[in-house]
PDB file of C-alpha atoms in Angstrom:
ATOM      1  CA  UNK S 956      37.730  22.010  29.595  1.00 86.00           C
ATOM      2  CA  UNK S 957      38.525  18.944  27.948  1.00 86.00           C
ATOM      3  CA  UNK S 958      35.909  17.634  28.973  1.00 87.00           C
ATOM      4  CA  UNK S 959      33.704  19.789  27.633  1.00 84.00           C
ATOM      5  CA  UNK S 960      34.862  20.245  24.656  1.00 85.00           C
ATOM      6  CA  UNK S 961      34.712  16.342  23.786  1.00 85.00           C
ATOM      7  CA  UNK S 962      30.916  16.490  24.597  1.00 83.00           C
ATOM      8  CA  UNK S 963      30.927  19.526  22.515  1.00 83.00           C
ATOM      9  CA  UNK S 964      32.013  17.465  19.617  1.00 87.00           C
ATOM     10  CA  UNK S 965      29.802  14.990  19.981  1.00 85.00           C
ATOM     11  CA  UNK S 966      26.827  17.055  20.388  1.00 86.00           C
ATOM     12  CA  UNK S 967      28.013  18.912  17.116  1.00 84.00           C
ATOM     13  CA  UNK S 968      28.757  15.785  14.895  1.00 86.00           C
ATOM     14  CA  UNK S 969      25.848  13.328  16.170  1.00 90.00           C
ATOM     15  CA  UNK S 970      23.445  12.811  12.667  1.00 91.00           C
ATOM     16  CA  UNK S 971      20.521  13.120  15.244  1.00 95.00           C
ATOM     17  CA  UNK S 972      18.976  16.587  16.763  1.00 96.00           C
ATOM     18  CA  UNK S 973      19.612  17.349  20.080  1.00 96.00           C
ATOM     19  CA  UNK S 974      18.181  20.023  21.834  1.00 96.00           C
ATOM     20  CA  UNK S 975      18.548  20.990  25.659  1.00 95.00           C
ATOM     21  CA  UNK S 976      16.444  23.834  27.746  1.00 95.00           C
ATOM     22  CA  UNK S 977      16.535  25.661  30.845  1.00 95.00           C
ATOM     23  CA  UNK S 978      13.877  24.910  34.238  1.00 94.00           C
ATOM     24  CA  UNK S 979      11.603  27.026  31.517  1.00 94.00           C
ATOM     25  CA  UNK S 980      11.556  25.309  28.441  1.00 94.00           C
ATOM     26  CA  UNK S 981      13.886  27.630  26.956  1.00 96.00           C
ATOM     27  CA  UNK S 982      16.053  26.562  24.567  1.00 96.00           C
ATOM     28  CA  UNK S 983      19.751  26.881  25.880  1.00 95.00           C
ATOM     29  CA  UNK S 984      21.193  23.951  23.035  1.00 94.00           C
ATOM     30  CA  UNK S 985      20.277  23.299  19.575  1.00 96.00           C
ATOM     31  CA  UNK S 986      23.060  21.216  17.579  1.00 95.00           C
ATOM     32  CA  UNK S 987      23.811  21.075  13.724  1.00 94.00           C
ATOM     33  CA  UNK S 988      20.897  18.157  13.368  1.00 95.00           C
ATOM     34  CA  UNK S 989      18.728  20.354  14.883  1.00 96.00           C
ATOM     35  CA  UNK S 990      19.297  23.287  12.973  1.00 96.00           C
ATOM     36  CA  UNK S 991      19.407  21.211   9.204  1.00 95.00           C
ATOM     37  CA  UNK S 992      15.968  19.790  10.407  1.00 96.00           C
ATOM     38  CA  UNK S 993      14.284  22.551  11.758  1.00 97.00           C
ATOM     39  CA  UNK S 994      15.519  25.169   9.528  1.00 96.00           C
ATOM     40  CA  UNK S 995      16.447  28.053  12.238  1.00 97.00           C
ATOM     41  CA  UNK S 996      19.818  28.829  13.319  1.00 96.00           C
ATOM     42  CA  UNK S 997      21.276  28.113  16.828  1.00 95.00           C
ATOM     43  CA  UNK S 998      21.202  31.874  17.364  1.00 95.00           C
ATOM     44  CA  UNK S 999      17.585  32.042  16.409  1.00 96.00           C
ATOM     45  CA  UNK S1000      16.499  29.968  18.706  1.00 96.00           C
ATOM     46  CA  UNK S1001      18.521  30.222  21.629  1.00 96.00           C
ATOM     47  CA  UNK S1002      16.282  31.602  24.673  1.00 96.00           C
ATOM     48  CA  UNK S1003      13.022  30.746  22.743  1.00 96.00           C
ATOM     49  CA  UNK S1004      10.778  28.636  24.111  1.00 95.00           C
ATOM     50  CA  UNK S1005      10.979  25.442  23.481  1.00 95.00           C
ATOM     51  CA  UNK S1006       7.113  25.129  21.543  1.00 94.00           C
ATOM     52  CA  UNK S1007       7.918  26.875  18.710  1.00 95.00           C
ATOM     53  CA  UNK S1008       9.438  23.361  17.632  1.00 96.00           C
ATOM     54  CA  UNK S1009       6.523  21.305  18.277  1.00 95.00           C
ATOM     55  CA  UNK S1010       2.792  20.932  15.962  1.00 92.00           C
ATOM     56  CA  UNK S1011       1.186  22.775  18.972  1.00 89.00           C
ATOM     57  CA  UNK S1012       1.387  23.062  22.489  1.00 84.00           C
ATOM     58  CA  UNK S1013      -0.662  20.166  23.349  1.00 88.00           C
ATOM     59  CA  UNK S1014       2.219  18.025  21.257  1.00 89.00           C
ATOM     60  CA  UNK S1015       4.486  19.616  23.758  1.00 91.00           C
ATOM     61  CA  UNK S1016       2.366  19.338  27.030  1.00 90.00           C
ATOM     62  CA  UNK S1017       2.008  15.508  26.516  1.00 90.00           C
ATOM     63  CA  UNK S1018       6.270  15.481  26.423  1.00 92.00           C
ATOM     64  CA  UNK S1019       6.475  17.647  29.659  1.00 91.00           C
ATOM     65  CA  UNK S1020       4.026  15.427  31.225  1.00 91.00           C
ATOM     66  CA  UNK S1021       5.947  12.706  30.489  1.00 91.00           C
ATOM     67  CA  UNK S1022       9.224  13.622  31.479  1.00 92.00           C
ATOM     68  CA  UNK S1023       8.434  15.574  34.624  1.00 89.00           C
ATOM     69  CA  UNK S1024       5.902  12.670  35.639  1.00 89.00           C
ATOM     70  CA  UNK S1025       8.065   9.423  34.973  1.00 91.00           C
ATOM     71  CA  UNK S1026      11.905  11.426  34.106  1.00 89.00           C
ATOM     72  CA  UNK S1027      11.921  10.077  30.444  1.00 92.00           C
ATOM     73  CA  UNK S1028       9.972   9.423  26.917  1.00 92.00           C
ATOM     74  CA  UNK S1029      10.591   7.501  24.112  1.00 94.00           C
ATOM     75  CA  UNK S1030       7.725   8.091  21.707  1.00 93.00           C
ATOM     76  CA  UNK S1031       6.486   9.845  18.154  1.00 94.00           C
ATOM     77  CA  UNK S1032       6.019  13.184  18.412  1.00 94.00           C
ATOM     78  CA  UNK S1033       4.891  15.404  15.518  1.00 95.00           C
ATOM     79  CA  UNK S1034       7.206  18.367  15.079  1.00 96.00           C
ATOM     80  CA  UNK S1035       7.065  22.069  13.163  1.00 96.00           C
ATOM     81  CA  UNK S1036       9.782  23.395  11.123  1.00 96.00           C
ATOM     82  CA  UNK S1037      10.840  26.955  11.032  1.00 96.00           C
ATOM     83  CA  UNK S1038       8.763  27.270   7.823  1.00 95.00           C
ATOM     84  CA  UNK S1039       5.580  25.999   9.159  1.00 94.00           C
ATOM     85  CA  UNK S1040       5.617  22.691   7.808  1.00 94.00           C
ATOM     86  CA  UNK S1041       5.163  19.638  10.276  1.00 95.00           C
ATOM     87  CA  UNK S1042       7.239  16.107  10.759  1.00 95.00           C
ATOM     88  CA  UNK S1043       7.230  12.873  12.687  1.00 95.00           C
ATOM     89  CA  UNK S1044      10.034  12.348  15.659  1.00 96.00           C
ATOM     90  CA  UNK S1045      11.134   9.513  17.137  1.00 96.00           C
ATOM     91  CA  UNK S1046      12.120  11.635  20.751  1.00 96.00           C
ATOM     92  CA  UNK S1047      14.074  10.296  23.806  1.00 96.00           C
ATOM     93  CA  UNK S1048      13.928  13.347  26.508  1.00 95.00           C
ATOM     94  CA  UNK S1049      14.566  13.040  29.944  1.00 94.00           C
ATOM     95  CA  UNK S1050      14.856  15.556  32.311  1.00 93.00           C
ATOM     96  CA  UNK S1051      18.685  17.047  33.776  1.00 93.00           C
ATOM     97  CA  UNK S1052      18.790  17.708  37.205  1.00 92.00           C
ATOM     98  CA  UNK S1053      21.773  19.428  39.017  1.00 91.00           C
ATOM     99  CA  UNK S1054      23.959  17.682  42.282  1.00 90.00           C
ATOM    100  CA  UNK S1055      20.861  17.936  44.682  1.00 90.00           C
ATOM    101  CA  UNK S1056      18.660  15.888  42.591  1.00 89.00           C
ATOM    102  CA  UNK S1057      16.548  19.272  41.386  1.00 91.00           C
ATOM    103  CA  UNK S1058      14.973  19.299  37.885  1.00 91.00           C
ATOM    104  CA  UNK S1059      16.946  22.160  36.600  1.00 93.00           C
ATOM    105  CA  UNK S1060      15.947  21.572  32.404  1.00 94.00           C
ATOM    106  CA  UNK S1061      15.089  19.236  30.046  1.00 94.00           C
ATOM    107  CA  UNK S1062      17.637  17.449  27.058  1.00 94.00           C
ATOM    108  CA  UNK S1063      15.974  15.621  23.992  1.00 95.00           C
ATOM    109  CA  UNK S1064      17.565  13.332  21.015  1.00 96.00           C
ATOM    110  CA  UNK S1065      15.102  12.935  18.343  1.00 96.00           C
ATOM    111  CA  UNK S1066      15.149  11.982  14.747  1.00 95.00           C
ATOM    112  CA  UNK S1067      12.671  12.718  11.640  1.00 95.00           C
ATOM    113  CA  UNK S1068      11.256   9.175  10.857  1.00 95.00           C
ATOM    114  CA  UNK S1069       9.075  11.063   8.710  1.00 92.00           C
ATOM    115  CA  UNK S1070      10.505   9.199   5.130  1.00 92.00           C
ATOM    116  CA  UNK S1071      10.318   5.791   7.681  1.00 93.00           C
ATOM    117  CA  UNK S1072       6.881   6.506   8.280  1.00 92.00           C
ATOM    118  CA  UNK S1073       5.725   7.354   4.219  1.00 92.00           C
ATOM    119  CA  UNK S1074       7.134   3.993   3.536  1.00 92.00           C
ATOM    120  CA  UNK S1075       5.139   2.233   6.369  1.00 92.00           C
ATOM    121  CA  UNK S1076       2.041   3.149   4.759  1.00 91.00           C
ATOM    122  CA  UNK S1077       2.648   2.682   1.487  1.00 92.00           C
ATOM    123  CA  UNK S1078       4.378  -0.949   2.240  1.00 90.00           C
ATOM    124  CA  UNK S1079       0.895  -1.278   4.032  1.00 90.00           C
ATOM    125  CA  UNK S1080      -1.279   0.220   1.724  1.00 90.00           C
ATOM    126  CA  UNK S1081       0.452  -2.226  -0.493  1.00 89.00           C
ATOM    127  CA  UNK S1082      -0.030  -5.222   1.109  1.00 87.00           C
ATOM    128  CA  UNK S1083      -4.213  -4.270   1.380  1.00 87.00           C
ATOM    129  CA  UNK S1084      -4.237  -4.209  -2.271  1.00 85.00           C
ATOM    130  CA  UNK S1085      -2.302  -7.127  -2.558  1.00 83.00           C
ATOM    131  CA  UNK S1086      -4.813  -8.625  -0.236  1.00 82.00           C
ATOM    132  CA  UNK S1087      -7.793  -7.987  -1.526  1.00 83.00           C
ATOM    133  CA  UNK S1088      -6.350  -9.121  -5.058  1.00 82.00           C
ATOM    134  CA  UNK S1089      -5.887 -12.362  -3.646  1.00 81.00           C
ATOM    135  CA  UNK S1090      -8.692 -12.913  -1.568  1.00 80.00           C
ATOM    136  CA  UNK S1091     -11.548 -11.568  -4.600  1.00 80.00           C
ATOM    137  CA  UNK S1092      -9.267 -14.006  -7.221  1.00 85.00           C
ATOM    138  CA  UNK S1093     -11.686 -16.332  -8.767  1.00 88.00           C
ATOM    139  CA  UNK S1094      -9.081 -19.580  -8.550  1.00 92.00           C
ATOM    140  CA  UNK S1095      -7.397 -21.105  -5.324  1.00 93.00           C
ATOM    141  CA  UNK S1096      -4.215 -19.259  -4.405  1.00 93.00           C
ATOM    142  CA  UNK S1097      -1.911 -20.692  -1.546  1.00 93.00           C
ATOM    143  CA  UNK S1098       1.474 -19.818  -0.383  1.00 91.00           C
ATOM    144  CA  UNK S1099       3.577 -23.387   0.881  1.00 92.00           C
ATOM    145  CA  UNK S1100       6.503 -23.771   2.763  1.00 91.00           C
ATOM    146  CA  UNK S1101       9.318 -25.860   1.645  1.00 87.00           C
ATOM    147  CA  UNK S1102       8.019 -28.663   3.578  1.00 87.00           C
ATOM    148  CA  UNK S1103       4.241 -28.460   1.811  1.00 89.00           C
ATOM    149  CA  UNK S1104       2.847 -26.435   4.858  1.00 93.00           C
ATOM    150  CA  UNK S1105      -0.164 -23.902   4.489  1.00 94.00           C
ATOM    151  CA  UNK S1106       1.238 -20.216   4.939  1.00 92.00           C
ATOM    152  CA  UNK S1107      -1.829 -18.361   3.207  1.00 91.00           C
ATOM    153  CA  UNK S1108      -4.766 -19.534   1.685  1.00 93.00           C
ATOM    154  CA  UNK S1109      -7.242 -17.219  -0.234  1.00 92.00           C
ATOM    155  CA  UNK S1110     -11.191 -17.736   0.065  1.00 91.00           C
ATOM    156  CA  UNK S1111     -11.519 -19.557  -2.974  1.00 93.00           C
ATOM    157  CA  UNK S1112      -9.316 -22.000  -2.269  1.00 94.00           C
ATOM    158  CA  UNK S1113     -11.249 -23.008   1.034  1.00 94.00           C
ATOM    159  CA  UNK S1114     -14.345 -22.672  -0.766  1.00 94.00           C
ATOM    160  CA  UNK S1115     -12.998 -25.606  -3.493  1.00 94.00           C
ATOM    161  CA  UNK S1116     -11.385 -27.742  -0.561  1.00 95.00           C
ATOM    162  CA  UNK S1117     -14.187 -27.088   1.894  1.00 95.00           C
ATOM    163  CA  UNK S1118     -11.845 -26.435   4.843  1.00 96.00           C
ATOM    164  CA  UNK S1119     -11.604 -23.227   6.319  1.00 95.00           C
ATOM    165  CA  UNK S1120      -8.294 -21.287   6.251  1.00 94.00           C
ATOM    166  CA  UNK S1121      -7.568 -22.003  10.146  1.00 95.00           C
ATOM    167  CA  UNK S1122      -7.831 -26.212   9.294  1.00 95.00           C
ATOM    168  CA  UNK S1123      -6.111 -25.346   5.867  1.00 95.00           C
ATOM    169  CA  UNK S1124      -3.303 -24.488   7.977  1.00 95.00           C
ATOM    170  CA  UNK S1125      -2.316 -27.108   9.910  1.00 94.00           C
ATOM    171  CA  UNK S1126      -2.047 -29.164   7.388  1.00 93.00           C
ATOM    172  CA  UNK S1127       0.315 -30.456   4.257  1.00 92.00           C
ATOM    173  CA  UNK S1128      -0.616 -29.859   0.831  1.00 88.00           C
ATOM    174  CA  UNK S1129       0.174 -33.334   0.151  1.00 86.00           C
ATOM    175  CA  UNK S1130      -2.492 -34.630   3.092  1.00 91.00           C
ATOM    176  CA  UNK S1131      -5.060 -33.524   0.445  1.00 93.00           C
ATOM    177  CA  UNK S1132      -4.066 -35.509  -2.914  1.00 90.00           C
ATOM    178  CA  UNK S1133      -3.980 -39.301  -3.450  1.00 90.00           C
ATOM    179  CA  UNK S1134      -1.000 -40.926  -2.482  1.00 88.00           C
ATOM    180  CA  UNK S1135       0.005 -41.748  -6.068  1.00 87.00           C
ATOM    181  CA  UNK S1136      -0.565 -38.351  -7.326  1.00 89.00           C
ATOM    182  CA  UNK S1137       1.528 -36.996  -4.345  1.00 86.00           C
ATOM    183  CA  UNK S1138       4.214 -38.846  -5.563  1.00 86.00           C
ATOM    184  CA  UNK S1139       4.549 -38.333  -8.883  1.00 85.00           C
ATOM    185  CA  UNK S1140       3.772 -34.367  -7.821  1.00 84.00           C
ATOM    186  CA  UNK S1141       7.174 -34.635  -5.119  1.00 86.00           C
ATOM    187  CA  UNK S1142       9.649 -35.112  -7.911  1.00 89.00           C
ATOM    188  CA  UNK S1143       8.809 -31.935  -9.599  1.00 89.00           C
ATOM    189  CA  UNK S1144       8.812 -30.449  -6.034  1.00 88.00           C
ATOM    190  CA  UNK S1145      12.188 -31.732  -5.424  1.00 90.00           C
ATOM    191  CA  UNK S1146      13.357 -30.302  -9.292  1.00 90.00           C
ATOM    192  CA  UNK S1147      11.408 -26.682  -8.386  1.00 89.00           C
ATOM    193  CA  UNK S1148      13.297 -26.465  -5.163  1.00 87.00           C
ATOM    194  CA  UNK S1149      16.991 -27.299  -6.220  1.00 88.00           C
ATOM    195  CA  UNK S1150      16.593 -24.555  -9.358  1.00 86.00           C
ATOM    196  CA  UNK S1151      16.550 -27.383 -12.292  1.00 89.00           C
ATOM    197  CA  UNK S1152      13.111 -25.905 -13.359  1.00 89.00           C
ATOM    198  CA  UNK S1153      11.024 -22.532 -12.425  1.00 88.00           C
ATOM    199  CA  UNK S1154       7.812 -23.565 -12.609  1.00 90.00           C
ATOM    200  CA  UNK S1155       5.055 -26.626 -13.335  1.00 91.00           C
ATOM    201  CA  UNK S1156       1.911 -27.232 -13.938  1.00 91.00           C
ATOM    202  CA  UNK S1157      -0.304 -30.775 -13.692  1.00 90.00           C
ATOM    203  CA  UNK S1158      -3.464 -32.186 -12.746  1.00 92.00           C
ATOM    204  CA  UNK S1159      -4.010 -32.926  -9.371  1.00 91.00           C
ATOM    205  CA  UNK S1160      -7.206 -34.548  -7.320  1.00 94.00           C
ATOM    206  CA  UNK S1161      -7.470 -33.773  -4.426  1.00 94.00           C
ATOM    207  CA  UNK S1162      -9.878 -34.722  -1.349  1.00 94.00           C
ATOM    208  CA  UNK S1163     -11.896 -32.443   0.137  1.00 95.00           C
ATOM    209  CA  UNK S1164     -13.223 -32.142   3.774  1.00 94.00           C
ATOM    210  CA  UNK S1165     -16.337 -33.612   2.469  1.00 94.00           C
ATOM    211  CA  UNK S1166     -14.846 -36.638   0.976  1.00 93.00           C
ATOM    212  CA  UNK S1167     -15.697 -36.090  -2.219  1.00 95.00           C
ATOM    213  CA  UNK S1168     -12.802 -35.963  -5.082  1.00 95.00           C
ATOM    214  CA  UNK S1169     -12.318 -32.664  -6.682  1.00 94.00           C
ATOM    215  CA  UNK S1170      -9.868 -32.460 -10.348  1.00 95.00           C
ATOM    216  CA  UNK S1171      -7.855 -29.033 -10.428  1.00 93.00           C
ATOM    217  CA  UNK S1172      -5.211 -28.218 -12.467  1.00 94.00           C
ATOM    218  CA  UNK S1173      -2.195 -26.473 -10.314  1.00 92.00           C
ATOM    219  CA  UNK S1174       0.761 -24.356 -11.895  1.00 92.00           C
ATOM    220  CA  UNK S1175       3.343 -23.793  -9.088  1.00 92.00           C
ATOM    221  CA  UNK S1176       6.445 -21.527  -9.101  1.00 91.00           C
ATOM    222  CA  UNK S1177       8.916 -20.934  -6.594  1.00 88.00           C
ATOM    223  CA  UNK S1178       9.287 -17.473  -4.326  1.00 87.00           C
ATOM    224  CA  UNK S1179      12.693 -16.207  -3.020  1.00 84.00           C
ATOM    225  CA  UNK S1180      13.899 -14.098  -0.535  1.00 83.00           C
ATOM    226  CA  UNK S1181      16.307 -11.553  -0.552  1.00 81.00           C
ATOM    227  CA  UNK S1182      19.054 -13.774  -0.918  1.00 85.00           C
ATOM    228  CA  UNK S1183      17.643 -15.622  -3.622  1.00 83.00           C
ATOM    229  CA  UNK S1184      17.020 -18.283  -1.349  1.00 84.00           C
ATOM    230  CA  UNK S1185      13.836 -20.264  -1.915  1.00 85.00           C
TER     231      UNK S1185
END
């Protein structure tokens, strides 16, 4: 009794739905996660079968497959609420079994990722536009590392240097400019990275792949991470 009533409370207070059927798929457990996600009631659903919570019942064949095939999932499943409206799942099932190793039901723990997923998109989404704003610019752009290593060149940048972005990469940006230039250019480095200024521009020659000398004029400024780290 004890026993069961500490998995009882567990079941009860875990933030994530759990739901548990019979050799049928009938639904014979249906927690408090389950019932603010879904919208029905445990007494609604108790007995039903267990597709009315799934987008359709191929959604749900592809779980039963699973679990009766291999004995668990892990995977994103689309889901239906009691008011029609559909969500993404992260599920873990696995099947229950009783003392002589028979499939007598099914138990899942799933959670709606669907706010997790609307993010992923619109980070990604994001970083297209981002993309395409960088790569269609009209003047070099180049992300460097602390150390002066390529991290991301844009096409007009290889296009001026006449190296493509793969060779760009392996190198420094100071292999490119003349040694004197270089050096004058590493003590405002040094003054961007310890916080004494935020930005500078100068004139810089560099040497392309070609050989031939090529006169820009480069404004650099410093990125930080979440920490305000550079």
């Amino acid at each position: 009794q004890q026993a069961q009533k500490y998995a009882r409370s567990i079941i009860d207070s875990s933030l994530d739905m759990i739901v548990a059927t019979d050799i049928d798929y009938n639904i014979n457990e249906f927690n408090t996660a389950a019932e603010s996600t879904f919208g029905y009631s445990k007494e609604e659903v108790l007995g039903k079968n267990l597709s009315i919570l799934f987008s359709d019942e191929h959604e749900m064949d592809k779980v039963i497959d699973r679990i009766t095939g291999q004995g668990s999932l892990a995977n994103e499943i689309i889901n239906r609420k009691k008011d029609g409206t559909f969500f993404i799942s992260f599920l873990s099932a696995s099947v229950l079994k009783n003392e002589r190793g028979e499939i007598v039901g099914a138990m899942g723990v799933s959670r709606d990722i669907t706010a997790i997923k609307k993010a992923e998109e619109e980070l990604r989404l994001s970083e297209e536009r981002h993309r395409a704003i960088y790569d269609q610019a009209y003047i070099g752009i180049a992300r460097i590392a602390k150390m002066g290593r390529f991290l991301l060149v844009n096409e007009r940048l290889c296009d001026m240097l006449d190296y493509s972005s793969e060779e760009l990469y392996k190198k420094t940006f100071y292999e490119l400019g003349l040694p004197e230039e270089v050096e004058e250019g590493l003590v405002d480095w040094d003054q961007l990275l310890s916080g004494k200024i935020k930005n500078f521009s100068r004139e810089q020659t560099y040497v392309r792949k070609d050989g031939e000398l090529l006169s820009a004029n480069v404004t650099v400024s410093l990125v930080r991470d979440s920490n305000d780290n550079p």
